[in-house]
Amino acid sequence: MIIRGGTVVSAHDMAKADVAVKDGLVVAVGTFDGTAAEEIDATSLLVMPGGVDTHVHLEEPSRGPQISDDFRSGTASAAAGGTTTVITFARQGKGQSMTAVVADYAERARKAIVDYAFHLTISDPTPDVVDVEVPALVAQGHRSIKIFMTYDGVRVDDNAVIRILATARRSGALLCVHAEHHDLISWMGEQLVAAGLTAPKYHPWGKPMIAEREAVHRIISLAEALDCPIQIFHVSGAESAHEIERAQARGLKVWGETCPHYFVLTEGDLDRPGFEGAKFIFGPPARTAADHETLWQAVRSGVLEVISSDHAPTNFDDPKGKKFAGEDGPFTKVPNGIPGLAARLPVFFTEGVSKGRIDAPTFVRLVSTNPAKLVGLHPKKGAIAPGSDADIVIWDPRKSLTLTNALMHHGGDYTPYEGYQATGYPVRTLVRGVTVFDGTSIVAPPGHGQFLPRGPYAKVEPLGRFPTPFNPVDRKIVR
Ligand code: URP
Ligand code: ZN
Ligand code: ZN
């Protein structure tokens, strides 16, 4: 196959070139005479590495609210938005074996349309899980761990955080963290509800920036004490970004992720008639226009280097979704999370490239190359270069359209971006050289997606730097 005449965008530059693909791999980038069995005309289009979305919640079993996407609909949504790799969450429930959870999740994932890997979400940190099962699973290719510092049922306390940091360091896994102060948030929620302030618009008051900033500071401090690289998930605004910037200035391996919704939504979006504001309940919450500006600076400077979707959808009009406690239920009982997989690239391209805030290579870096590097998948993913998987999105930077729920190709009944005016949209998505989205429809069958085992990688190697001469993880004096 030759993709001809487009502008190929890499993480650092862009130039007109053809892309030759054979057996699912990119074999050459240049100018080619002759013809191929399949030719794709990309004249006046951008040819970019497919999106790599490293924060996607699909089909996590739950006795409470239900995620509205399984692996088929979720990965269809990925393809429709130009994303070719997703990292989802094998989430352990209380009392469950992590090994059994991963085996069950791997079965569910067999219907994926795009490629995938799993983060291991630990929510019952018994010594057996932390010290035996997780290191074995990491060695088998599941090279990232996720923890929540808040949310009943899944959060782990500081003692467990420390033990999990030690395991991540020893086993060479990336630790990803949802950082918010649980007790503060719980107490704030109780006070708001007791005061009768229960509508969705009070959700941001119940999860103030200080609760996020404190937890970001705390997890960075603990990671620094154990010399363990970490990624902070979904940085919502200035104060957390500044904590990460300070950590990076100390030379620490602390990476920050944020999401398109933190650039376009504000607290004001939760203040809509009736229960509509619940469509915008996610955690940490939307902040302010000033936070948007700081986040733009942070992605331009590299302090935040990954844009993911944090796709965590539930239906709106559904007692298993946003209406879990009814339309009059308090915001504290509304499930956190919104759909965003298909919208991630179009919204971030529109806000970033089309509106002149970043250039196209920076866009590619943030949505594809950096995430692939951080989870140990680069250059197989996140690049258009000889030897890379031919995961490619062909993109019309001038295509203008109004987002609707139908365009998201997901399982849910709403998108928070309904009516959003996008400029820049995928016209074709290929996974390993096979077209999975043709600009209108999903054209690859469930099962086209493949699991991506990950080997050890240098990015997450520790620094070898401790606050004292003692390495507490390996119980050794190091200097
Ligand atoms: O509100 C959110 N983000 N819900 C999904 C779970 C998480 O926190 O990542
Ligand atoms: Zn989270
Ligand atoms: Zn999440």
mmCIF file with all atom_site columns, C-alpha atoms in Angstrom, residues 253-439:
data_model
loop_
_atom_site.group_PDB
_atom_site.id
_atom_site.type_symbol
_atom_site.label_atom_id
_atom_site.label_alt_id
_atom_site.label_comp_id
_atom_site.label_asym_id
_atom_site.label_entity_id
_atom_site.label_seq_id
_atom_site.pdbx_PDB_ins_code
_atom_site.Cartn_x
_atom_site.Cartn_y
_atom_site.Cartn_z
_atom_site.occupancy
_atom_site.B_iso_or_equiv
_atom_site.pdbx_formal_charge
_atom_site.auth_seq_id
_atom_site.auth_comp_id
_atom_site.auth_asym_id
_atom_site.auth_atom_id
_atom_site.pdbx_PDB_model_num
ATOM 1   C CA . LYS A 1 253 ? 10.804  11.248 36.828 1.00 0.00 ? 253 LYS A CA 1
ATOM 2   C CA . VAL A 1 254 ? 7.320   12.628 37.349 1.00 0.00 ? 254 VAL A CA 1
ATOM 3   C CA . TRP A 1 255 ? 5.149   12.891 34.256 1.00 0.00 ? 255 TRP A CA 1
ATOM 4   C CA . GLY A 1 256 ? 1.816   14.623 33.931 1.00 0.00 ? 256 GLY A CA 1
ATOM 5   C CA . GLU A 1 257 ? -1.236  13.733 31.868 1.00 0.00 ? 257 GLU A CA 1
ATOM 6   C CA . THR A 1 258 ? -4.221  15.934 31.119 1.00 0.00 ? 258 THR A CA 1
ATOM 7   C CA . CYS A 1 259 ? -7.299  15.619 28.908 1.00 0.00 ? 259 CYS A CA 1
ATOM 8   C CA . PRO A 1 260 ? -9.166  17.729 26.322 1.00 0.00 ? 260 PRO A CA 1
ATOM 9   C CA . HIS A 1 261 ? -12.044 18.427 28.708 1.00 0.00 ? 261 HIS A CA 1
ATOM 10  C CA . TYR A 1 262 ? -9.711  20.334 31.027 1.00 0.00 ? 262 TYR A CA 1
ATOM 11  C CA . PHE A 1 263 ? -9.068  22.811 28.165 1.00 0.00 ? 263 PHE A CA 1
ATOM 12  C CA . VAL A 1 264 ? -12.660 23.441 27.113 1.00 0.00 ? 264 VAL A CA 1
ATOM 13  C CA . LEU A 1 265 ? -14.986 22.902 30.063 1.00 0.00 ? 265 LEU A CA 1
ATOM 14  C CA . THR A 1 266 ? -15.276 25.003 33.211 1.00 0.00 ? 266 THR A CA 1
ATOM 15  C CA . GLU A 1 267 ? -17.187 24.810 36.487 1.00 0.00 ? 267 GLU A CA 1
ATOM 16  C CA . GLY A 1 268 ? -19.872 26.806 34.673 1.00 0.00 ? 268 GLY A CA 1
ATOM 17  C CA . ASP A 1 269 ? -20.717 23.818 32.464 1.00 0.00 ? 269 ASP A CA 1
ATOM 18  C CA . LEU A 1 270 ? -22.113 22.013 35.491 1.00 0.00 ? 270 LEU A CA 1
ATOM 19  C CA . ASP A 1 271 ? -24.600 24.823 36.053 1.00 0.00 ? 271 ASP A CA 1
ATOM 20  C CA . ARG A 1 272 ? -27.157 23.824 33.421 1.00 0.00 ? 272 ARG A CA 1
ATOM 21  C CA . PRO A 1 273 ? -30.929 23.511 33.692 1.00 0.00 ? 273 PRO A CA 1
ATOM 22  C CA . GLY A 1 274 ? -32.333 20.523 35.528 1.00 0.00 ? 274 GLY A CA 1
ATOM 23  C CA . PHE A 1 275 ? -29.973 17.592 35.808 1.00 0.00 ? 275 PHE A CA 1
ATOM 24  C CA . GLU A 1 276 ? -28.017 18.421 32.593 1.00 0.00 ? 276 GLU A CA 1
ATOM 25  C CA . GLY A 1 277 ? -24.950 19.423 34.607 1.00 0.00 ? 277 GLY A CA 1
ATOM 26  C CA . ALA A 1 278 ? -24.470 15.742 35.523 1.00 0.00 ? 278 ALA A CA 1
ATOM 27  C CA . LYS A 1 279 ? -23.236 15.203 31.955 1.00 0.00 ? 279 LYS A CA 1
ATOM 28  C CA . PHE A 1 280 ? -20.109 17.101 33.033 1.00 0.00 ? 280 PHE A CA 1
ATOM 29  C CA . ILE A 1 281 ? -19.389 15.360 36.346 1.00 0.00 ? 281 ILE A CA 1
ATOM 30  C CA . PHE A 1 282 ? -15.904 13.886 36.322 1.00 0.00 ? 282 PHE A CA 1
ATOM 31  C CA . GLY A 1 283 ? -13.019 13.906 38.761 1.00 0.00 ? 283 GLY A CA 1
ATOM 32  C CA . PRO A 1 284 ? -10.979 15.972 39.251 1.00 0.00 ? 284 PRO A CA 1
ATOM 33  C CA . PRO A 1 285 ? -13.619 18.439 38.075 1.00 0.00 ? 285 PRO A CA 1
ATOM 34  C CA . ALA A 1 286 ? -13.554 21.109 35.389 1.00 0.00 ? 286 ALA A CA 1
ATOM 35  C CA . ARG A 1 287 ? -11.845 24.244 36.706 1.00 0.00 ? 287 ARG A CA 1
ATOM 36  C CA . THR A 1 288 ? -11.549 27.811 35.346 1.00 0.00 ? 288 THR A CA 1
ATOM 37  C CA . ALA A 1 289 ? -10.536 29.641 32.163 1.00 0.00 ? 289 ALA A CA 1
ATOM 38  C CA . ALA A 1 290 ? -7.319  30.685 33.935 1.00 0.00 ? 290 ALA A CA 1
ATOM 39  C CA . ASP A 1 291 ? -6.522  27.010 34.492 1.00 0.00 ? 291 ASP A CA 1
ATOM 40  C CA . HIS A 1 292 ? -6.997  26.386 30.768 1.00 0.00 ? 292 HIS A CA 1
ATOM 41  C CA . GLU A 1 293 ? -4.304  28.972 30.030 1.00 0.00 ? 293 GLU A CA 1
ATOM 42  C CA . THR A 1 294 ? -1.872  27.387 32.498 1.00 0.00 ? 294 THR A CA 1
ATOM 43  C CA . LEU A 1 295 ? -2.498  23.968 30.967 1.00 0.00 ? 295 LEU A CA 1
ATOM 44  C CA . TRP A 1 296 ? -1.674  25.340 27.501 1.00 0.00 ? 296 TRP A CA 1
ATOM 45  C CA . GLN A 1 297 ? 1.602   26.694 28.850 1.00 0.00 ? 297 GLN A CA 1
ATOM 46  C CA . ALA A 1 298 ? 2.278   23.345 30.525 1.00 0.00 ? 298 ALA A CA 1
ATOM 47  C CA . VAL A 1 299 ? 1.765   21.319 27.344 1.00 0.00 ? 299 VAL A CA 1
ATOM 48  C CA . ARG A 1 300 ? 3.858   23.750 25.307 1.00 0.00 ? 300 ARG A CA 1
ATOM 49  C CA . SER A 1 301 ? 6.730   23.624 27.815 1.00 0.00 ? 301 SER A CA 1
ATOM 50  C CA . GLY A 1 302 ? 6.519   19.836 28.203 1.00 0.00 ? 302 GLY A CA 1
ATOM 51  C CA . VAL A 1 303 ? 5.573   19.852 31.898 1.00 0.00 ? 303 VAL A CA 1
ATOM 52  C CA . LEU A 1 304 ? 2.480   17.916 30.830 1.00 0.00 ? 304 LEU A CA 1
ATOM 53  C CA . GLU A 1 305 ? 3.365   15.571 28.034 1.00 0.00 ? 305 GLU A CA 1
ATOM 54  C CA . VAL A 1 306 ? 0.376   13.310 27.501 1.00 0.00 ? 306 VAL A CA 1
ATOM 55  C CA . ILE A 1 307 ? -3.167  14.110 26.397 1.00 0.00 ? 307 ILE A CA 1
ATOM 56  C CA . SER A 1 308 ? -5.468  11.183 27.072 1.00 0.00 ? 308 SER A CA 1
ATOM 57  C CA . SER A 1 309 ? -9.254  10.968 27.039 1.00 0.00 ? 309 SER A CA 1
ATOM 58  C CA . ASP A 1 310 ? -9.958  9.463  30.496 1.00 0.00 ? 310 ASP A CA 1
ATOM 59  C CA . HIS A 1 311 ? -12.896 7.921  28.639 1.00 0.00 ? 311 HIS A CA 1
ATOM 60  C CA . ALA A 1 312 ? -15.077 6.766  31.565 1.00 0.00 ? 312 ALA A CA 1
ATOM 61  C CA . PRO A 1 313 ? -18.596 6.830  30.162 1.00 0.00 ? 313 PRO A CA 1
ATOM 62  C CA . THR A 1 314 ? -21.912 6.045  31.745 1.00 0.00 ? 314 THR A CA 1
ATOM 63  C CA . ASN A 1 315 ? -25.274 6.740  30.145 1.00 0.00 ? 315 ASN A CA 1
ATOM 64  C CA . PHE A 1 316 ? -27.024 9.969  31.119 1.00 0.00 ? 316 PHE A CA 1
ATOM 65  C CA . ASP A 1 317 ? -30.650 8.855  31.074 1.00 0.00 ? 317 ASP A CA 1
ATOM 66  C CA . ASP A 1 318 ? -30.138 5.609  32.934 1.00 0.00 ? 318 ASP A CA 1
ATOM 67  C CA . PRO A 1 319 ? -30.440 4.411  36.553 1.00 0.00 ? 319 PRO A CA 1
ATOM 68  C CA . LYS A 1 320 ? -27.164 2.553  35.942 1.00 0.00 ? 320 LYS A CA 1
ATOM 69  C CA . GLY A 1 321 ? -25.569 5.809  34.790 1.00 0.00 ? 321 GLY A CA 1
ATOM 70  C CA . LYS A 1 322 ? -25.733 9.456  35.800 1.00 0.00 ? 322 LYS A CA 1
ATOM 71  C CA . LYS A 1 323 ? -29.226 8.929  37.248 1.00 0.00 ? 323 LYS A CA 1
ATOM 72  C CA . PHE A 1 324 ? -27.984 6.213  39.619 1.00 0.00 ? 324 PHE A CA 1
ATOM 73  C CA . ALA A 1 325 ? -29.563 8.059  42.565 1.00 0.00 ? 325 ALA A CA 1
ATOM 74  C CA . GLY A 1 326 ? -32.367 9.583  40.487 1.00 0.00 ? 326 GLY A CA 1
ATOM 75  C CA . GLU A 1 327 ? -32.604 13.076 39.021 1.00 0.00 ? 327 GLU A CA 1
ATOM 76  C CA . ASP A 1 328 ? -32.897 14.555 42.494 1.00 0.00 ? 328 ASP A CA 1
ATOM 77  C CA . GLY A 1 329 ? -30.023 12.568 43.947 1.00 0.00 ? 329 GLY A CA 1
ATOM 78  C CA . PRO A 1 330 ? -27.053 14.521 45.298 1.00 0.00 ? 330 PRO A CA 1
ATOM 79  C CA . PHE A 1 331 ? -23.996 15.122 43.087 1.00 0.00 ? 331 PHE A CA 1
ATOM 80  C CA . THR A 1 332 ? -22.008 12.932 45.509 1.00 0.00 ? 332 THR A CA 1
ATOM 81  C CA . LYS A 1 333 ? -23.928 9.892  44.205 1.00 0.00 ? 333 LYS A CA 1
ATOM 82  C CA . VAL A 1 334 ? -23.519 10.672 40.497 1.00 0.00 ? 334 VAL A CA 1
ATOM 83  C CA . PRO A 1 335 ? -20.867 8.456  38.898 1.00 0.00 ? 335 PRO A CA 1
ATOM 84  C CA . ASN A 1 336 ? -17.743 10.387 37.926 1.00 0.00 ? 336 ASN A CA 1
ATOM 85  C CA . GLY A 1 337 ? -16.587 10.182 34.332 1.00 0.00 ? 337 GLY A CA 1
ATOM 86  C CA . ILE A 1 338 ? -17.484 11.186 30.786 1.00 0.00 ? 338 ILE A CA 1
ATOM 87  C CA . PRO A 1 339 ? -17.068 9.745  27.298 1.00 0.00 ? 339 PRO A CA 1
ATOM 88  C CA . GLY A 1 340 ? -14.197 11.245 25.295 1.00 0.00 ? 340 GLY A CA 1
ATOM 89  C CA . LEU A 1 341 ? -12.408 8.632  23.201 1.00 0.00 ? 341 LEU A CA 1
ATOM 90  C CA . ALA A 1 342 ? -13.680 9.688  19.757 1.00 0.00 ? 342 ALA A CA 1
ATOM 91  C CA . ALA A 1 343 ? -13.634 13.379 20.619 1.00 0.00 ? 343 ALA A CA 1
ATOM 92  C CA . ARG A 1 344 ? -10.058 13.433 21.990 1.00 0.00 ? 344 ARG A CA 1
ATOM 93  C CA . LEU A 1 345 ? -8.196  14.139 18.759 1.00 0.00 ? 345 LEU A CA 1
ATOM 94  C CA . PRO A 1 346 ? -10.802 16.349 17.049 1.00 0.00 ? 346 PRO A CA 1
ATOM 95  C CA . VAL A 1 347 ? -11.334 18.559 20.117 1.00 0.00 ? 347 VAL A CA 1
ATOM 96  C CA . PHE A 1 348 ? -7.644  18.854 20.983 1.00 0.00 ? 348 PHE A CA 1
ATOM 97  C CA . PHE A 1 349 ? -6.687  19.479 17.337 1.00 0.00 ? 349 PHE A CA 1
ATOM 98  C CA . THR A 1 350 ? -9.373  22.163 17.058 1.00 0.00 ? 350 THR A CA 1
ATOM 99  C CA . GLU A 1 351 ? -8.377  23.899 20.280 1.00 0.00 ? 351 GLU A CA 1
ATOM 100 C CA . GLY A 1 352 ? -4.653  23.429 19.743 1.00 0.00 ? 352 GLY A CA 1
ATOM 101 C CA . VAL A 1 353 ? -3.709  23.417 16.062 1.00 0.00 ? 353 VAL A CA 1
ATOM 102 C CA . SER A 1 354 ? -6.709  25.038 14.345 1.00 0.00 ? 354 SER A CA 1
ATOM 103 C CA . LYS A 1 355 ? -6.811  27.860 16.898 1.00 0.00 ? 355 LYS A CA 1
ATOM 104 C CA . GLY A 1 356 ? -3.040  28.395 16.651 1.00 0.00 ? 356 GLY A CA 1
ATOM 105 C CA . ARG A 1 357 ? -2.002  27.410 20.186 1.00 0.00 ? 357 ARG A CA 1
ATOM 106 C CA . ILE A 1 358 ? 0.289   24.539 19.155 1.00 0.00 ? 358 ILE A CA 1
ATOM 107 C CA . ASP A 1 359 ? 1.675   23.224 15.869 1.00 0.00 ? 359 ASP A CA 1
ATOM 108 C CA . ALA A 1 360 ? 0.844   19.869 14.312 1.00 0.00 ? 360 ALA A CA 1
ATOM 109 C CA . PRO A 1 361 ? 4.063   18.103 15.471 1.00 0.00 ? 361 PRO A CA 1
ATOM 110 C CA . THR A 1 362 ? 3.347   19.163 19.059 1.00 0.00 ? 362 THR A CA 1
ATOM 111 C CA . PHE A 1 363 ? -0.147  17.714 18.640 1.00 0.00 ? 363 PHE A CA 1
ATOM 112 C CA . VAL A 1 364 ? 1.305   14.391 17.441 1.00 0.00 ? 364 VAL A CA 1
ATOM 113 C CA . ARG A 1 365 ? 3.764   14.379 20.317 1.00 0.00 ? 365 ARG A CA 1
ATOM 114 C CA . LEU A 1 366 ? 1.014   14.897 22.911 1.00 0.00 ? 366 LEU A CA 1
ATOM 115 C CA . VAL A 1 367 ? -1.636  12.508 21.602 1.00 0.00 ? 367 VAL A CA 1
ATOM 116 C CA . SER A 1 368 ? 0.509   9.748  20.143 1.00 0.00 ? 368 SER A CA 1
ATOM 117 C CA . THR A 1 369 ? 4.300   9.717  20.467 1.00 0.00 ? 369 THR A CA 1
ATOM 118 C CA . ASN A 1 370 ? 4.711   10.725 24.122 1.00 0.00 ? 370 ASN A CA 1
ATOM 119 C CA . PRO A 1 371 ? 1.999   8.382  25.409 1.00 0.00 ? 371 PRO A CA 1
ATOM 120 C CA . ALA A 1 372 ? 3.497   5.516  23.401 1.00 0.00 ? 372 ALA A CA 1
ATOM 121 C CA . LYS A 1 373 ? 6.933   6.263  24.893 1.00 0.00 ? 373 LYS A CA 1
ATOM 122 C CA . LEU A 1 374 ? 5.636   6.538  28.427 1.00 0.00 ? 374 LEU A CA 1
ATOM 123 C CA . VAL A 1 375 ? 3.944   3.140  28.386 1.00 0.00 ? 375 VAL A CA 1
ATOM 124 C CA . GLY A 1 376 ? 6.795   1.379  26.594 1.00 0.00 ? 376 GLY A CA 1
ATOM 125 C CA . LEU A 1 377 ? 5.221   1.002  23.140 1.00 0.00 ? 377 LEU A CA 1
ATOM 126 C CA . HIS A 1 378 ? 7.395   3.346  21.062 1.00 0.00 ? 378 HIS A CA 1
ATOM 127 C CA . PRO A 1 379 ? 8.497   3.074  18.216 1.00 0.00 ? 379 PRO A CA 1
ATOM 128 C CA . LYS A 1 380 ? 6.112   0.208  17.448 1.00 0.00 ? 380 LYS A CA 1
ATOM 129 C CA . LYS A 1 381 ? 3.337   2.710  18.164 1.00 0.00 ? 381 LYS A CA 1
ATOM 130 C CA . GLY A 1 382 ? 3.316   6.508  18.034 1.00 0.00 ? 382 GLY A CA 1
ATOM 131 C CA . ALA A 1 383 ? 5.535   6.874  14.948 1.00 0.00 ? 383 ALA A CA 1
ATOM 132 C CA . ILE A 1 384 ? 5.440   6.656  11.161 1.00 0.00 ? 384 ILE A CA 1
ATOM 133 C CA . ALA A 1 385 ? 8.889   5.248  10.490 1.00 0.00 ? 385 ALA A CA 1
ATOM 134 C CA . PRO A 1 386 ? 10.292  2.104  8.873  1.00 0.00 ? 386 PRO A CA 1
ATOM 135 C CA . GLY A 1 387 ? 9.503   -0.828 11.174 1.00 0.00 ? 387 GLY A CA 1
ATOM 136 C CA . SER A 1 388 ? 6.642   0.853  13.025 1.00 0.00 ? 388 SER A CA 1
ATOM 137 C CA . ASP A 1 389 ? 3.167   -0.619 12.923 1.00 0.00 ? 389 ASP A CA 1
ATOM 138 C CA . ALA A 1 390 ? 1.204   1.065  10.136 1.00 0.00 ? 390 ALA A CA 1
ATOM 139 C CA . ASP A 1 391 ? -1.190  2.693  12.592 1.00 0.00 ? 391 ASP A CA 1
ATOM 140 C CA . ILE A 1 392 ? -2.093  5.834  10.738 1.00 0.00 ? 392 ILE A CA 1
ATOM 141 C CA . VAL A 1 393 ? -4.770  8.489  10.835 1.00 0.00 ? 393 VAL A CA 1
ATOM 142 C CA . ILE A 1 394 ? -5.381  10.411 7.648  1.00 0.00 ? 394 ILE A CA 1
ATOM 143 C CA . TRP A 1 395 ? -6.637  13.760 8.756  1.00 0.00 ? 395 TRP A CA 1
ATOM 144 C CA . ASP A 1 396 ? -8.377  16.638 7.043  1.00 0.00 ? 396 ASP A CA 1
ATOM 145 C CA . PRO A 1 397 ? -7.228  19.740 8.927  1.00 0.00 ? 397 PRO A CA 1
ATOM 146 C CA . ARG A 1 398 ? -9.921  21.858 7.259  1.00 0.00 ? 398 ARG A CA 1
ATOM 147 C CA . LYS A 1 399 ? -12.886 19.541 7.728  1.00 0.00 ? 399 LYS A CA 1
ATOM 148 C CA . SER A 1 400 ? -15.390 21.408 9.819  1.00 0.00 ? 400 SER A CA 1
ATOM 149 C CA . LEU A 1 401 ? -18.283 19.674 11.506 1.00 0.00 ? 401 LEU A CA 1
ATOM 150 C CA . THR A 1 402 ? -20.556 19.852 14.488 1.00 0.00 ? 402 THR A CA 1
ATOM 151 C CA . LEU A 1 403 ? -20.054 17.008 16.957 1.00 0.00 ? 403 LEU A CA 1
ATOM 152 C CA . THR A 1 404 ? -23.034 14.816 17.756 1.00 0.00 ? 404 THR A CA 1
ATOM 153 C CA . ASN A 1 405 ? -23.423 11.672 19.813 1.00 0.00 ? 405 ASN A CA 1
ATOM 154 C CA . ALA A 1 406 ? -23.856 9.577  16.649 1.00 0.00 ? 406 ALA A CA 1
ATOM 155 C CA . LEU A 1 407 ? -20.433 10.705 15.390 1.00 0.00 ? 407 LEU A CA 1
ATOM 156 C CA . MET A 1 408 ? -18.817 9.282  18.528 1.00 0.00 ? 408 MET A CA 1
ATOM 157 C CA . HIS A 1 409 ? -19.655 5.675  17.494 1.00 0.00 ? 409 HIS A CA 1
ATOM 158 C CA . HIS A 1 410 ? -19.687 4.728  21.181 1.00 0.00 ? 410 HIS A CA 1
ATOM 159 C CA . GLY A 1 411 ? -22.194 2.845  23.306 1.00 0.00 ? 411 GLY A CA 1
ATOM 160 C CA . GLY A 1 412 ? -23.394 5.758  25.417 1.00 0.00 ? 412 GLY A CA 1
ATOM 161 C CA . ASP A 1 413 ? -26.423 8.001  25.072 1.00 0.00 ? 413 ASP A CA 1
ATOM 162 C CA . TYR A 1 414 ? -24.630 11.358 25.114 1.00 0.00 ? 414 TYR A CA 1
ATOM 163 C CA . THR A 1 415 ? -21.433 13.264 24.472 1.00 0.00 ? 415 THR A CA 1
ATOM 164 C CA . PRO A 1 416 ? -20.425 16.297 26.542 1.00 0.00 ? 416 PRO A CA 1
ATOM 165 C CA . TYR A 1 417 ? -19.301 17.809 23.212 1.00 0.00 ? 417 TYR A CA 1
ATOM 166 C CA . GLU A 1 418 ? -22.772 17.821 21.584 1.00 0.00 ? 418 GLU A CA 1
ATOM 167 C CA . GLY A 1 419 ? -22.822 20.906 19.325 1.00 0.00 ? 419 GLY A CA 1
ATOM 168 C CA . TYR A 1 420 ? -19.072 21.515 19.555 1.00 0.00 ? 420 TYR A CA 1
ATOM 169 C CA . GLN A 1 421 ? -17.691 22.955 16.317 1.00 0.00 ? 421 GLN A CA 1
ATOM 170 C CA . ALA A 1 422 ? -14.620 20.941 15.292 1.00 0.00 ? 422 ALA A CA 1
ATOM 171 C CA . THR A 1 423 ? -12.126 22.001 12.653 1.00 0.00 ? 423 THR A CA 1
ATOM 172 C CA . GLY A 1 424 ? -9.955  19.026 11.783 1.00 0.00 ? 424 GLY A CA 1
ATOM 173 C CA . TYR A 1 425 ? -11.247 15.456 11.602 1.00 0.00 ? 425 TYR A CA 1
ATOM 174 C CA . PRO A 1 426 ? -10.113 11.951 10.690 1.00 0.00 ? 426 PRO A CA 1
ATOM 175 C CA . VAL A 1 427 ? -11.093 10.805 7.212  1.00 0.00 ? 427 VAL A CA 1
ATOM 176 C CA . ARG A 1 428 ? -9.515  7.361  7.538  1.00 0.00 ? 428 ARG A CA 1
ATOM 177 C CA . THR A 1 429 ? -7.955  5.320  10.354 1.00 0.00 ? 429 THR A CA 1
ATOM 178 C CA . LEU A 1 430 ? -5.680  2.347  9.760  1.00 0.00 ? 430 LEU A CA 1
ATOM 179 C CA . VAL A 1 431 ? -4.507  -0.215 12.310 1.00 0.00 ? 431 VAL A CA 1
ATOM 180 C CA . ARG A 1 432 ? -1.532  -2.270 11.106 1.00 0.00 ? 432 ARG A CA 1
ATOM 181 C CA . GLY A 1 433 ? -2.288  -1.237 7.526  1.00 0.00 ? 433 GLY A CA 1
ATOM 182 C CA . VAL A 1 434 ? -5.963  -2.223 7.631  1.00 0.00 ? 434 VAL A CA 1
ATOM 183 C CA . THR A 1 435 ? -8.631  0.466  7.358  1.00 0.00 ? 435 THR A CA 1
ATOM 184 C CA . VAL A 1 436 ? -10.772 0.330  10.487 1.00 0.00 ? 436 VAL A CA 1
ATOM 185 C CA . PHE A 1 437 ? -12.678 3.605  9.947  1.00 0.00 ? 437 PHE A CA 1
ATOM 186 C CA . ASP A 1 438 ? -13.374 4.976  6.465  1.00 0.00 ? 438 ASP A CA 1
ATOM 187 C CA . GLY A 1 439 ? -14.464 8.464  7.463  1.00 0.00 ? 439 GLY A CA 1
#
